[in-house]
Amino acid sequence: MRWEPRHGPVPAAEPGGLADRLLHRIVREALTNAARHAPGAPVVVAVTDQGSGTTVTVTNAAATGPGSPSTGGSGLLGLRAAVTSAGGDFTAAPHGDGFRVRAHVPAGPTLAAPLAPSPTAPFASARRRVALGLGAAAGAGLVLVGAAFAWYAYTETRSVLTPSAYAQLRPGTAYDEIAPVLPDREAHDPPTDRAPAPPPDADCRYYRASGELLVSIDHFRLCFDDRRRLLTKDVVPGVDSERAGTHRQADTHRQEESAR
């Protein structure tokens, strides 16, 4: 993801002001949609100070992998209504092989319309962590918001172990044989509180089951013995699965340590 400020920095709006908060919501919604529907695609965020207001443009290229199905949310529609009611302009449409969101928000003193509440509430630890991080960055400027989200997206999407690769793993297999299918990184904030008790003295590693961001997802846990052989493999369900009564701990395999 590249951050390209143009024509100088964003004007210093009053911290927590309506214009600042609306710009923050636009960037957050556009980045969330890009991560959800165009995983792996490069994203460019451009901010232009035009004196009378600020224009922000978020453009993503074509996805490099399958995106998540649409949840039927109304985030962009709600933002369009908020921006136009404040006297600004808002467009969201396909752009080349990707998608572009562009909005012009008048300067703070002319923005009198209240913001509509976000259609989705903060959810569980992952979403709460990102929301708090983005909220703090918004006070320092949109550049920090983009940088924080870019780092979060980078680390999280590079810790995804695909379900098909997970299904092929077999207990007893040496780590060196498994390593080629494992992600570059382990999950940043693994759900250890929801995971079953690990085997004694095992080295357990967590990976995300999908690249979907800002929601609670399933995780895969792989535990290795002291000879670096796969001892157990577990699915740790996301909070959604637990609340829906579909808590699952499937495909768990244990292998007794052979005689040394």
Short mmCIF file of C-alpha atoms in Angstrom, two decimals:
data_model
loop_
_atom_site.label_atom_id
_atom_site.label_comp_id
_atom_site.label_asym_id
_atom_site.label_seq_id
_atom_site.Cartn_x
_atom_site.Cartn_y
_atom_site.Cartn_z
CA MET A 1 0.00 0.00 0.00
CA ARG A 2 1.38 3.47 -0.88
CA TRP A 3 0.38 6.70 0.89
CA GLU A 4 0.65 9.73 -1.40
CA PRO A 5 -0.14 13.10 0.19
CA ARG A 6 -0.53 15.79 -2.48
CA HIS A 7 -0.25 19.58 -2.37
CA GLY A 8 0.85 19.70 1.25
CA PRO A 9 -0.47 18.12 4.44
CA VAL A 10 -4.07 17.92 5.52
CA PRO A 11 -5.15 21.17 7.25
CA ALA A 12 -5.07 20.97 11.01
CA ALA A 13 -8.70 20.41 11.87
CA GLU A 14 -9.83 20.61 15.45
CA PRO A 15 -9.15 17.20 17.05
CA GLY A 16 -12.36 15.25 17.00
CA GLY A 17 -14.05 17.84 14.75
CA LEU A 18 -16.83 16.78 12.39
CA ALA A 19 -14.78 17.19 9.21
CA ASP A 20 -11.85 15.27 10.67
CA ARG A 21 -14.10 12.45 11.87
CA LEU A 22 -15.87 12.19 8.52
CA LEU A 23 -12.56 12.01 6.61
CA HIS A 24 -11.41 9.31 9.01
CA ARG A 25 -14.57 7.28 8.42
CA ILE A 26 -14.21 7.55 4.64
CA VAL A 27 -10.63 6.26 4.65
CA ARG A 28 -11.43 3.50 7.13
CA GLU A 29 -14.46 2.25 5.16
CA ALA A 30 -12.62 2.38 1.82
CA LEU A 31 -9.59 0.50 3.20
CA THR A 32 -11.81 -2.09 4.86
CA ASN A 33 -13.69 -2.71 1.59
CA ALA A 34 -10.43 -2.98 -0.34
CA ALA A 35 -9.03 -5.52 2.11
CA ARG A 36 -12.29 -7.50 2.07
CA HIS A 37 -13.08 -7.52 -1.65
CA ALA A 38 -9.64 -7.09 -3.26
CA PRO A 39 -7.15 -8.95 -1.04
CA GLY A 40 -3.56 -8.53 -2.12
CA ALA A 41 -4.31 -5.54 -4.35
CA PRO A 42 -2.14 -2.41 -4.00
CA VAL A 43 -4.04 0.53 -2.50
CA VAL A 44 -3.21 4.22 -2.93
CA VAL A 45 -4.58 6.84 -0.52
CA ALA A 46 -4.25 10.46 -1.69
CA VAL A 47 -5.19 13.54 0.37
CA THR A 48 -5.42 17.01 -1.22
CA ASP A 49 -5.89 20.28 0.68
CA GLN A 50 -7.99 22.60 -1.48
CA GLY A 51 -8.37 25.46 0.96
CA SER A 52 -12.16 25.28 1.06
CA GLY A 53 -11.97 21.66 2.15
CA THR A 54 -10.14 18.37 1.79
CA THR A 55 -10.39 15.76 -0.95
CA VAL A 56 -9.44 12.17 -0.14
CA THR A 57 -9.15 9.43 -2.76
CA VAL A 58 -8.69 5.72 -2.03
CA THR A 59 -7.96 3.59 -5.09
CA ASN A 60 -7.30 -0.15 -5.15
CA ALA A 61 -6.13 -2.21 -8.10
CA ALA A 62 -7.46 -5.63 -9.07
CA ALA A 63 -7.51 -8.35 -6.42
CA THR A 64 -4.76 -10.96 -6.50
CA GLY A 65 -6.87 -13.53 -4.65
CA PRO A 66 -10.51 -14.39 -3.96
CA GLY A 67 -12.36 -11.73 -2.00
CA SER A 68 -14.84 -12.19 0.81
CA PRO A 69 -18.54 -12.34 -0.08
CA SER A 70 -20.52 -9.15 0.37
CA THR A 71 -22.32 -8.85 3.71
CA GLY A 72 -24.91 -6.44 2.34
CA GLY A 73 -23.71 -3.54 4.50
CA SER A 74 -24.58 0.10 3.85
CA GLY A 75 -21.24 1.72 4.74
CA LEU A 76 -20.68 3.55 1.44
CA LEU A 77 -24.34 4.60 1.18
CA GLY A 78 -24.22 6.02 4.68
CA LEU A 79 -21.02 7.93 3.91
CA ARG A 80 -22.49 9.31 0.68
CA ALA A 81 -25.47 10.67 2.63
CA ALA A 82 -23.24 12.18 5.32
CA VAL A 83 -20.90 13.87 2.83
CA THR A 84 -23.62 15.27 0.56
CA SER A 85 -25.68 16.54 3.50
CA ALA A 86 -22.57 18.45 4.62
CA GLY A 87 -22.26 20.11 1.22
CA GLY A 88 -19.54 17.84 -0.11
CA ASP A 89 -19.19 15.43 -3.03
CA PHE A 90 -18.86 11.64 -2.87
CA THR A 91 -18.29 9.03 -5.58
CA ALA A 92 -17.60 5.29 -5.32
CA ALA A 93 -17.29 3.31 -8.54
CA PRO A 94 -15.12 0.84 -10.48
CA HIS A 95 -11.85 2.35 -11.66
CA GLY A 96 -9.89 0.42 -14.29
CA ASP A 97 -9.52 -3.11 -12.98
CA GLY A 98 -10.14 -1.98 -9.41
CA PHE A 99 -12.29 0.44 -7.44
CA ARG A 100 -12.06 4.07 -6.33
CA VAL A 101 -13.69 6.03 -3.50
CA ARG A 102 -13.36 9.83 -3.72
CA ALA A 103 -14.87 12.42 -1.40
CA HIS A 104 -14.55 16.16 -0.94
CA VAL A 105 -15.37 17.34 2.58
CA PRO A 106 -15.78 21.08 3.24
CA ALA A 107 -13.57 22.72 5.83
CA GLY A 108 -14.62 22.31 9.46
CA PRO A 109 -16.46 25.63 9.96
CA THR A 110 -18.93 24.86 7.12
CA LEU A 111 -19.66 21.33 8.22
CA ALA A 112 -22.83 21.53 10.30
CA ALA A 113 -24.62 18.26 9.55
CA PRO A 114 -24.25 15.58 12.25
CA LEU A 115 -22.65 12.33 11.25
CA ALA A 116 -24.84 9.27 10.98
CA PRO A 117 -23.76 6.44 13.29
CA SER A 118 -21.58 3.79 11.73
CA PRO A 119 -23.65 0.85 10.46
CA THR A 120 -21.36 -1.63 12.16
CA ALA A 121 -20.32 -1.49 15.81
CA PRO A 122 -16.79 -2.24 17.06
CA PHE A 123 -16.49 -6.01 17.44
CA ALA A 124 -14.35 -8.24 19.64
CA SER A 125 -10.67 -7.77 20.34
CA ALA A 126 -9.37 -7.52 16.75
CA ARG A 127 -11.83 -4.84 15.64
CA ARG A 128 -11.55 -2.97 18.93
CA ARG A 129 -7.77 -2.96 18.67
CA VAL A 130 -7.82 -1.52 15.15
CA ALA A 131 -10.56 1.01 15.97
CA LEU A 132 -8.59 2.34 18.93
CA GLY A 133 -5.42 2.53 16.87
CA LEU A 134 -7.17 4.32 14.01
CA GLY A 135 -8.93 6.69 16.37
CA ALA A 136 -5.65 7.75 17.99
CA ALA A 137 -4.00 8.18 14.59
CA ALA A 138 -6.86 10.37 13.35
CA GLY A 139 -6.02 12.98 15.98
CA ALA A 140 -2.48 13.23 14.56
CA GLY A 141 -3.59 13.26 10.92
CA LEU A 142 -4.78 10.97 8.15
CA VAL A 143 -1.22 10.04 7.21
CA LEU A 144 -0.85 8.17 10.48
CA VAL A 145 -4.22 6.49 9.95
CA GLY A 146 -3.09 5.15 6.59
CA ALA A 147 0.27 4.01 7.95
CA ALA A 148 -1.33 2.22 10.91
CA PHE A 149 -3.85 0.40 8.75
CA ALA A 150 -1.22 -0.47 6.15
CA TRP A 151 0.96 -2.13 8.79
CA TYR A 152 -2.01 -3.96 10.31
CA ALA A 153 -3.12 -5.24 6.90
CA TYR A 154 0.44 -6.24 5.99
CA THR A 155 1.05 -8.30 9.12
CA GLU A 156 -2.39 -9.91 9.27
CA THR A 157 -2.68 -10.94 5.61
CA ARG A 158 0.76 -12.53 5.72
CA SER A 159 -0.23 -14.85 8.55
CA VAL A 160 -2.97 -16.68 6.59
CA LEU A 161 -2.79 -20.48 6.33
CA THR A 162 -5.34 -21.55 3.73
CA PRO A 163 -7.89 -24.19 4.78
CA SER A 164 -6.80 -26.45 1.91
CA ALA A 165 -3.17 -26.36 3.06
CA TYR A 166 -4.23 -26.95 6.67
CA ALA A 167 -6.32 -29.97 5.68
CA GLN A 168 -3.28 -31.65 4.11
CA LEU A 169 -1.11 -31.42 7.23
CA ARG A 170 -0.61 -34.70 9.06
CA PRO A 171 0.62 -35.21 12.64
CA GLY A 172 4.06 -36.74 12.74
CA THR A 173 5.29 -34.71 9.76
CA ALA A 174 8.60 -32.92 10.24
CA TYR A 175 8.50 -29.14 10.39
CA ASP A 176 10.90 -28.84 7.46
CA GLU A 177 8.35 -30.65 5.27
CA ILE A 178 5.51 -28.40 6.44
CA ALA A 179 7.41 -25.10 6.30
CA PRO A 180 6.93 -24.47 2.54
CA VAL A 181 3.12 -24.18 2.95
CA LEU A 182 3.21 -22.06 6.11
CA PRO A 183 2.74 -18.25 5.95
CA ASP A 184 5.63 -15.83 6.39
CA ARG A 185 4.31 -14.70 9.76
CA GLU A 186 2.38 -16.08 12.70
CA ALA A 187 -0.87 -14.45 13.84
CA HIS A 188 -0.20 -11.15 15.59
CA ASP A 189 -2.75 -11.57 18.39
CA PRO A 190 -3.66 -15.29 18.62
CA PRO A 191 -6.89 -16.32 20.41
CA THR A 192 -5.11 -18.29 23.13
CA ASP A 193 -8.02 -17.70 25.51
CA ARG A 194 -10.36 -19.72 23.24
CA ALA A 195 -7.88 -22.44 22.32
CA PRO A 196 -7.77 -25.87 24.00
CA ALA A 197 -4.95 -26.57 26.42
CA PRO A 198 -1.75 -27.21 24.48
CA PRO A 199 0.23 -30.44 24.87
CA PRO A 200 2.92 -30.23 27.57
CA ASP A 201 6.22 -28.75 26.40
CA ALA A 202 4.86 -28.21 22.88
CA ASP A 203 5.80 -25.30 20.63
CA CYS A 204 2.43 -24.01 19.36
CA ARG A 205 1.99 -21.56 16.51
CA TYR A 206 -1.17 -19.76 15.40
CA TYR A 207 -2.20 -18.76 11.86
CA ARG A 208 -5.25 -16.95 10.51
CA ALA A 209 -7.75 -19.03 8.51
CA SER A 210 -8.58 -16.14 6.15
CA GLY A 211 -7.36 -12.69 5.16
CA GLU A 212 -10.57 -10.95 6.25
CA LEU A 213 -9.78 -7.93 8.41
CA LEU A 214 -11.57 -6.14 11.25
CA VAL A 215 -13.67 -9.18 12.17
CA SER A 216 -13.18 -12.19 14.43
CA ILE A 217 -12.15 -15.17 12.30
CA ASP A 218 -11.12 -18.78 12.81
CA HIS A 219 -7.48 -19.55 13.56
CA PHE A 220 -5.40 -22.68 13.03
CA ARG A 221 -3.06 -23.85 15.79
CA LEU A 222 -0.13 -26.13 15.02
CA CYS A 223 1.83 -27.63 17.91
CA PHE A 224 5.27 -29.22 17.45
CA ASP A 225 7.20 -31.52 19.77
CA ASP A 226 10.84 -31.07 20.79
CA ARG A 227 11.96 -32.87 17.63
CA ARG A 228 10.06 -30.35 15.48
CA ARG A 229 7.41 -32.81 14.37
CA LEU A 230 3.73 -31.87 14.13
CA LEU A 231 2.09 -33.09 17.31
CA THR A 232 -1.42 -31.60 17.10
CA LYS A 233 -3.49 -29.41 14.77
CA ASP A 234 -6.54 -27.51 16.02
CA VAL A 235 -9.18 -25.13 14.69
CA VAL A 236 -9.84 -22.27 17.12
CA PRO A 237 -13.22 -20.74 16.13
CA GLY A 238 -13.88 -17.03 15.88
CA VAL A 239 -16.24 -15.29 18.26
CA ASP A 240 -19.03 -15.37 15.65
CA SER A 241 -18.96 -19.16 15.58
CA GLU A 242 -19.12 -19.41 19.36
CA ARG A 243 -22.03 -17.01 19.63
CA ALA A 244 -23.95 -18.84 16.94
CA GLY A 245 -23.66 -22.07 18.88
CA THR A 246 -21.42 -23.67 16.29
CA HIS A 247 -18.31 -23.85 18.40
CA ARG A 248 -16.04 -26.32 16.79
CA GLN A 249 -12.74 -27.82 17.54
CA ALA A 250 -12.39 -30.01 14.50
CA ASP A 251 -9.70 -32.05 12.86
CA THR A 252 -7.69 -32.36 16.08
CA HIS A 253 -5.06 -35.03 15.87
CA ARG A 254 -2.64 -36.11 18.55
CA GLN A 255 0.34 -38.36 18.19
CA GLU A 256 2.09 -39.89 21.19
CA GLU A 257 5.74 -39.05 21.31
CA SER A 258 7.69 -42.08 20.15
CA ALA A 259 10.51 -43.53 22.22
CA ARG A 260 13.64 -41.46 22.10
#
